[in-house]
XYZ file of N, CA and C in Angstrom:
453
model
N -0.356 15.888 -57.824
C 0.058 17.327 -56.610
C -0.354 16.967 -55.695
N -1.818 16.496 -56.475
C -3.360 16.704 -54.968
C -3.105 15.906 -54.136
N -3.013 14.842 -54.905
C -2.955 13.086 -54.307
C -1.686 13.197 -52.696
N -0.378 14.273 -52.570
C 0.783 13.864 -52.259
C -0.081 14.971 -50.743
N -0.499 16.133 -51.681
C -0.605 17.125 -50.268
C -1.952 17.034 -49.240
N -2.621 15.794 -50.441
C -3.813 15.433 -48.932
C -2.914 14.496 -47.794
N -2.502 13.784 -48.566
C -1.287 12.580 -47.625
C -0.422 13.225 -46.722
N 0.449 14.218 -46.741
C 0.858 15.075 -46.425
C 0.455 15.719 -45.095
N -0.816 16.169 -45.516
C -2.099 16.555 -45.162
C -2.201 15.588 -43.783
N -2.232 14.116 -43.922
C -3.062 13.074 -43.306
C -1.409 13.300 -42.080
N -0.241 12.897 -42.627
C 0.776 12.293 -41.783
C 0.852 13.669 -40.447
N 0.862 14.775 -41.293
C 0.677 15.864 -39.635
C -0.239 15.719 -38.920
N -1.881 15.442 -39.359
C -2.929 15.299 -38.584
C -2.418 13.717 -37.559
N -1.832 13.093 -38.054
C -1.610 11.325 -37.691
C -0.218 11.979 -36.216
N 0.682 12.827 -36.834
C 1.874 12.924 -36.155
C 1.149 14.097 -34.993
N 0.464 14.708 -34.933
C -0.020 15.894 -34.058
C -0.729 14.711 -33.441
N -1.413 14.152 -33.207
C -2.676 13.280 -32.898
C -2.080 13.114 -31.362
N -3.030 13.631 -30.325
C -2.260 13.295 -28.982
C -3.122 12.819 -28.649
N -2.616 11.096 -27.385
C -2.635 10.929 -27.133
C -3.658 10.898 -25.732
N -5.390 10.925 -25.048
C -5.667 10.864 -23.810
C -5.268 11.110 -22.755
N -5.477 11.874 -21.905
C -4.476 12.347 -20.752
C -5.584 11.184 -19.705
N -4.869 11.082 -19.042
C -5.598 10.399 -17.425
C -6.891 10.950 -17.002
N -7.904 10.547 -16.850
C -9.192 11.444 -16.743
C -8.679 11.403 -15.046
N -9.243 12.673 -13.774
C -9.243 12.700 -12.602
C -9.618 11.650 -12.151
N -11.245 11.273 -12.873
C -11.762 10.673 -11.469
C -11.319 9.396 -11.946
N -10.496 8.470 -12.744
C -10.183 7.521 -13.034
C -8.575 7.230 -12.106
N -7.951 8.968 -11.880
C -7.302 9.058 -11.304
C -6.987 9.052 -9.313
N -8.192 9.576 -9.236
C -8.926 9.423 -8.142
C -9.632 7.823 -7.596
N -10.106 7.019 -8.788
C -10.695 5.914 -8.557
C -9.326 4.881 -8.204
N -8.150 5.182 -8.828
C -6.421 4.397 -9.019
C -5.850 4.508 -7.630
N -6.480 5.949 -6.826
C -5.778 5.862 -5.959
C -5.998 5.800 -5.383
N -7.844 5.799 -4.528
C -8.649 5.007 -3.921
C -8.150 3.433 -3.808
N -8.243 2.720 -4.857
C -7.613 1.573 -5.129
C -6.518 0.627 -5.046
N -5.574 1.919 -4.622
C -4.213 1.740 -4.640
C -4.192 1.665 -3.010
N -4.456 3.004 -2.696
C -4.707 2.553 -0.736
C -5.158 1.991 0.506
N -6.515 0.969 -0.537
C -7.000 0.196 -0.131
C -6.564 -1.065 0.154
N -5.855 -1.259 -1.853
C -4.689 -2.820 -1.446
C -3.502 -2.479 -0.723
N -3.169 -1.454 -0.446
C -1.500 -1.100 0.315
C -2.443 -1.703 1.956
N -3.224 -0.648 2.558
C -3.959 -1.236 3.909
C -4.339 -2.337 3.953
N -5.108 -2.875 3.056
C -5.160 -4.604 3.275
C -3.949 -5.785 2.965
N -3.122 -5.155 1.853
C -1.258 -5.318 2.245
C -0.755 -5.793 3.256
N -0.672 -4.229 4.647
C -0.367 -4.296 5.513
C -1.500 -5.117 6.713
N -1.813 -5.097 6.965
C -3.239 -5.557 7.635
C -3.168 -7.412 7.523
N -3.139 -7.469 6.493
C -2.807 -9.264 6.380
C -3.746 -9.658 5.454
N -4.904 -8.386 5.235
C -6.318 -9.189 4.987
C -6.348 -9.210 3.158
N -6.619 -10.444 3.524
C -6.485 -10.889 1.840
C -5.766 -10.121 1.036
N -4.480 -11.113 1.238
C -3.630 -10.213 0.597
C -3.450 -10.603 -1.091
N -3.680 -12.005 -1.636
C -3.749 -12.118 -2.790
C -4.732 -11.078 -3.515
N -5.795 -10.662 -2.894
C -6.678 -10.407 -3.794
C -6.261 -8.784 -4.300
N -5.438 -8.550 -2.877
C -5.132 -7.554 -2.801
C -3.637 -6.818 -4.325
N -2.737 -8.165 -3.848
C -1.589 -7.861 -4.854
C -2.431 -7.444 -6.423
N -3.364 -8.599 -7.035
C -4.649 -8.532 -7.916
C -4.603 -7.249 -8.319
N -5.488 -6.204 -7.466
C -5.555 -5.510 -7.249
C -4.755 -3.880 -7.887
N -3.475 -4.696 -7.153
C -2.680 -3.229 -7.892
C -2.457 -3.880 -8.811
N -2.042 -4.913 -9.322
C -2.001 -5.161 -10.533
C -3.015 -4.604 -11.351
N -4.077 -4.425 -11.434
C -5.132 -3.855 -12.457
C -4.989 -2.686 -11.850
N -4.651 -1.567 -11.450
C -4.304 -0.360 -11.211
C -3.080 0.060 -12.051
N -2.061 -0.987 -12.217
C -0.119 -0.477 -12.583
C -1.440 -0.128 -14.232
N -2.042 -1.861 -14.800
C -2.527 -2.267 -15.948
C -3.204 -1.110 -16.239
N -3.922 -0.377 -15.461
C -4.809 1.072 -16.107
C -4.123 1.957 -16.474
N -3.505 2.361 -15.133
C -1.941 3.249 -15.980
C -1.861 3.161 -17.099
N -1.491 1.928 -17.338
C -0.310 1.542 -18.605
C -1.333 1.861 -19.887
N -2.519 1.818 -19.483
C -3.743 2.564 -20.122
C -3.417 1.074 -21.407
N -3.727 -0.106 -20.838
C -4.309 -1.083 -21.376
C -5.933 -1.714 -21.406
N -6.266 -1.968 -22.661
C -7.566 -2.479 -22.997
C -8.066 -3.438 -21.832
N -7.472 -5.032 -21.724
C -7.584 -5.303 -20.313
C -7.837 -5.414 -19.118
N -7.047 -3.607 -18.660
C -6.960 -3.136 -17.399
C -9.095 -2.832 -17.309
N -9.141 -1.973 -18.834
C -10.715 -1.767 -18.722
C -11.951 -2.380 -18.404
N -11.531 -3.531 -19.117
C -12.701 -4.819 -18.561
C -12.238 -5.124 -17.433
N -11.604 -5.502 -16.875
C -11.013 -5.665 -15.608
C -12.008 -4.937 -14.138
N -11.178 -3.439 -14.276
C -11.979 -2.115 -13.768
C -13.359 -2.041 -14.217
N -14.654 -2.348 -14.989
C -15.292 -2.760 -15.812
C -16.003 -4.218 -14.533
N -15.735 -4.761 -14.598
C -15.376 -6.073 -14.358
C -15.734 -6.029 -12.298
N -15.112 -5.610 -12.117
C -14.309 -5.257 -10.758
C -15.651 -4.690 -10.142
N -15.661 -3.565 -10.615
C -16.814 -2.482 -9.547
C -18.635 -3.231 -9.692
N -18.994 -3.920 -11.023
C -19.493 -4.679 -11.306
C -19.535 -5.793 -10.024
N -19.187 -6.340 -9.928
C -18.731 -7.801 -8.356
C -19.029 -6.837 -7.488
N -18.092 -5.513 -7.162
C -18.114 -4.807 -5.916
C -19.441 -4.803 -5.769
N -20.103 -3.787 -6.643
C -21.004 -3.070 -6.206
C -22.481 -4.874 -6.022
N -22.360 -5.667 -6.822
C -23.290 -6.573 -6.273
C -22.827 -7.192 -4.602
N -21.729 -7.084 -4.232
C -21.886 -7.331 -2.738
C -21.872 -6.974 -2.117
N -21.743 -5.530 -2.643
C -21.887 -4.979 -1.159
C -23.324 -4.358 -1.436
N -24.473 -4.453 -1.802
C -25.411 -4.271 -2.521
C -26.042 -5.442 -1.525
N -25.314 -7.277 -1.433
C -26.222 -7.631 -1.013
C -25.512 -7.758 0.386
N -24.711 -7.008 0.785
C -24.123 -7.437 2.095
C -25.399 -7.475 3.333
N -26.068 -6.320 3.551
C -26.773 -6.489 4.731
C -27.592 -7.866 4.500
N -28.232 -8.137 3.728
C -29.271 -10.071 3.282
C -27.531 -10.791 4.696
N -26.610 -10.364 3.288
C -25.479 -11.941 3.916
C -25.209 -11.362 5.240
N -24.783 -10.166 5.986
C -24.800 -10.141 7.099
C -26.046 -10.267 8.078
N -27.167 -10.689 7.712
C -28.543 -10.636 8.932
C -28.043 -12.240 9.488
N -27.665 -12.324 10.514
C -28.254 -13.225 11.106
C -28.807 -12.996 12.735
N -30.441 -13.216 12.360
C -30.832 -12.957 13.902
C -30.584 -13.796 15.285
N -29.683 -14.867 15.363
C -29.181 -15.717 16.073
C -27.915 -14.246 16.682
N -27.563 -13.775 15.593
C -25.944 -13.006 16.313
C -26.013 -11.965 16.141
N -26.554 -11.454 15.364
C -27.587 -9.483 15.408
C -28.210 -9.102 16.524
N -27.770 -8.073 17.098
C -29.014 -7.779 17.556
C -29.436 -6.304 16.782
N -30.680 -6.431 16.940
C -31.233 -4.809 15.909
C -31.456 -4.042 16.468
N -31.176 -2.880 15.959
C -31.099 -1.507 16.247
C -30.264 -0.508 17.118
N -28.982 -1.761 17.393
C -27.865 -1.010 17.803
C -26.983 -0.752 16.970
N -26.202 0.209 16.771
C -25.536 1.090 16.055
C -23.860 1.152 16.373
N -23.404 0.259 14.818
C -22.160 0.691 14.750
C -21.310 1.001 15.614
N -19.959 0.605 16.133
C -18.676 1.734 17.068
C -17.538 2.023 16.301
N -17.171 2.628 16.318
C -15.809 2.478 15.710
C -14.936 3.748 16.531
N -13.927 3.730 16.262
C -12.919 4.432 16.824
C -11.606 4.809 16.047
N -11.341 6.197 15.752
C -10.383 6.276 14.710
C -9.793 7.654 16.462
N -8.579 6.935 16.780
C -8.008 7.768 17.193
C -7.911 7.940 18.708
N -8.482 8.893 19.155
C -9.011 9.459 20.297
C -10.946 9.328 20.283
N -10.996 9.846 18.900
C -12.225 9.515 18.551
C -13.127 8.498 18.756
N -13.961 8.829 19.203
C -15.051 6.887 19.428
C -16.641 7.678 18.733
N -17.040 7.098 17.975
C -18.100 7.086 17.182
C -19.267 6.056 16.895
N -20.746 5.951 16.910
C -21.652 5.697 16.830
C -22.179 5.386 15.701
N -22.564 4.825 14.894
C -23.136 5.301 13.365
C -24.349 3.396 13.442
N -25.180 3.749 12.883
C -26.211 3.191 12.531
C -26.012 2.313 11.684
N -26.062 0.299 10.800
C -25.640 0.205 9.972
C -26.189 0.348 8.343
N -27.244 0.932 8.394
C -28.104 1.123 7.794
C -27.600 3.076 7.244
N -26.583 3.485 7.497
C -25.917 4.015 7.192
C -24.897 4.133 6.429
N -23.502 3.011 7.535
C -22.592 2.479 6.675
C -23.314 1.854 5.625
N -24.004 0.557 5.248
C -24.669 -0.027 3.891
C -24.909 0.905 3.053
N -25.983 2.295 3.591
C -25.745 2.807 2.541
C -25.030 3.992 1.793
N -23.233 4.275 3.012
C -22.105 4.877 1.984
C -21.783 4.094 1.113
N -21.186 2.556 1.264
C -20.735 1.733 0.995
C -21.450 1.433 -0.805
N -23.077 1.474 -0.704
C -23.705 1.212 -1.817
C -23.204 2.575 -3.133
N -23.634 3.961 -2.516
C -23.228 4.970 -2.772
C -21.976 4.575 -3.648
N -20.748 4.405 -2.558
C -19.224 4.840 -3.176
C -18.983 3.043 -4.515
N -20.051 2.514 -4.493
C -20.142 1.283 -5.664
C -20.696 2.031 -6.411
N -21.244 2.445 -6.563
C -21.892 3.337 -7.769
C -21.396 4.256 -8.198
N -20.809 4.341 -7.662
C -19.680 6.147 -8.217
C -18.442 5.259 -9.090
N -18.238 4.484 -8.234
C -17.275 3.647 -9.484
C -17.571 3.266 -10.370
N -18.854 2.252 -10.333
C -19.431 1.958 -11.444
C -19.234 3.006 -12.559
N -19.648 4.342 -11.905
C -20.118 5.492 -12.698
C -18.724 5.638 -13.727
N -17.470 5.589 -12.974
C -16.768 5.988 -13.345
C -15.933 5.216 -14.455
N -16.318 3.716 -13.810
C -15.792 2.585 -14.801
C -16.252 2.510 -16.146
N -17.664 3.204 -16.348
C -18.355 3.017 -17.655
C -18.708 4.603 -18.669
N -17.497 5.574 -17.958
C -18.333 7.155 -18.736
C -16.574 6.853 -19.965
N -17.063 7.746 -20.782
C -17.178 8.034 -22.326
C -15.132 8.393 -22.224
N -14.883 9.326 -20.973
C -13.341 9.476 -20.802
C -12.847 9.064 -20.536
N -13.274 7.982 -19.825
C -12.713 6.577 -18.736
C -12.367 5.360 -20.359
N -13.138 5.341 -21.133
C -13.287 4.306 -22.669
C -12.657 5.326 -23.656
N -12.562 6.099 -23.444
C -11.350 6.683 -25.109
C -10.071 6.810 -24.129
N -9.254 7.161 -23.220
C -8.447 6.801 -22.119
C -7.697 5.809 -22.343
N -8.025 4.186 -22.647
C -7.037 2.937 -22.444
C -7.202 2.819 -24.337
N -5.743 1.926 -24.668
C -5.819 2.716 -25.488
C -6.402 0.909 -26.582
N -6.722 0.746 -27.180
C -7.635 -0.293 -27.676
C -6.699 -1.380 -28.937
N -5.089 -0.319 -29.252
C -4.203 -1.650 -29.966
C -3.972 -1.937 -29.719
N -4.008 -1.880 -27.986
C -2.434 -2.845 -27.276
C -3.606 -4.250 -26.733
N -2.870 -5.494 -27.246
C -3.295 -6.910 -26.877
C -4.422 -7.177 -25.708
N -4.752 -7.936 -25.532
C -5.837 -8.706 -23.929
C -4.188 -9.196 -23.236
N -3.259 -8.654 -23.346
C -1.813 -8.968 -22.474
C -2.458 -8.308 -21.510
N -1.947 -8.137 -20.246
C -2.106 -7.517 -19.088
C -0.864 -7.061 -18.981
N 0.438 -8.066 -18.765
C 1.333 -7.396 -18.849
C 2.149 -7.001 -19.814
N 1.425 -7.380 -21.216
C 2.443 -5.961 -22.220
C 2.821 -4.876 -22.377
């Protein structure tokens, strides 16, 4: 009788087990990646890469274990590339040192030094790495699903 009570209690616990909710920071990161990918597709800049990023976002929302690995790898590669961006873009023959970059959004026109732009990109990449490797995000993904991203 005692063994039956224990198995009944275990089955109730298993039935009431709640699957983890999508963390807010992961939802914000997915929204940022989706917006960036859609804008890349509209601007026809790296369309294949944008489509792959959108597939990764769909897999993240589907709680695929592969998506977790893809997201972590994606953010690490992005941090590496953004960190090397000042070195890659520095070409003494083509670069006028000291002049700020200009941008225009509608009627607003501004000038920002390159080092501030690089610093902001590196900080955003570091935030993405932090989000991708937190315990809440890892707990969200279902580890029982196989490595097929489309299953």
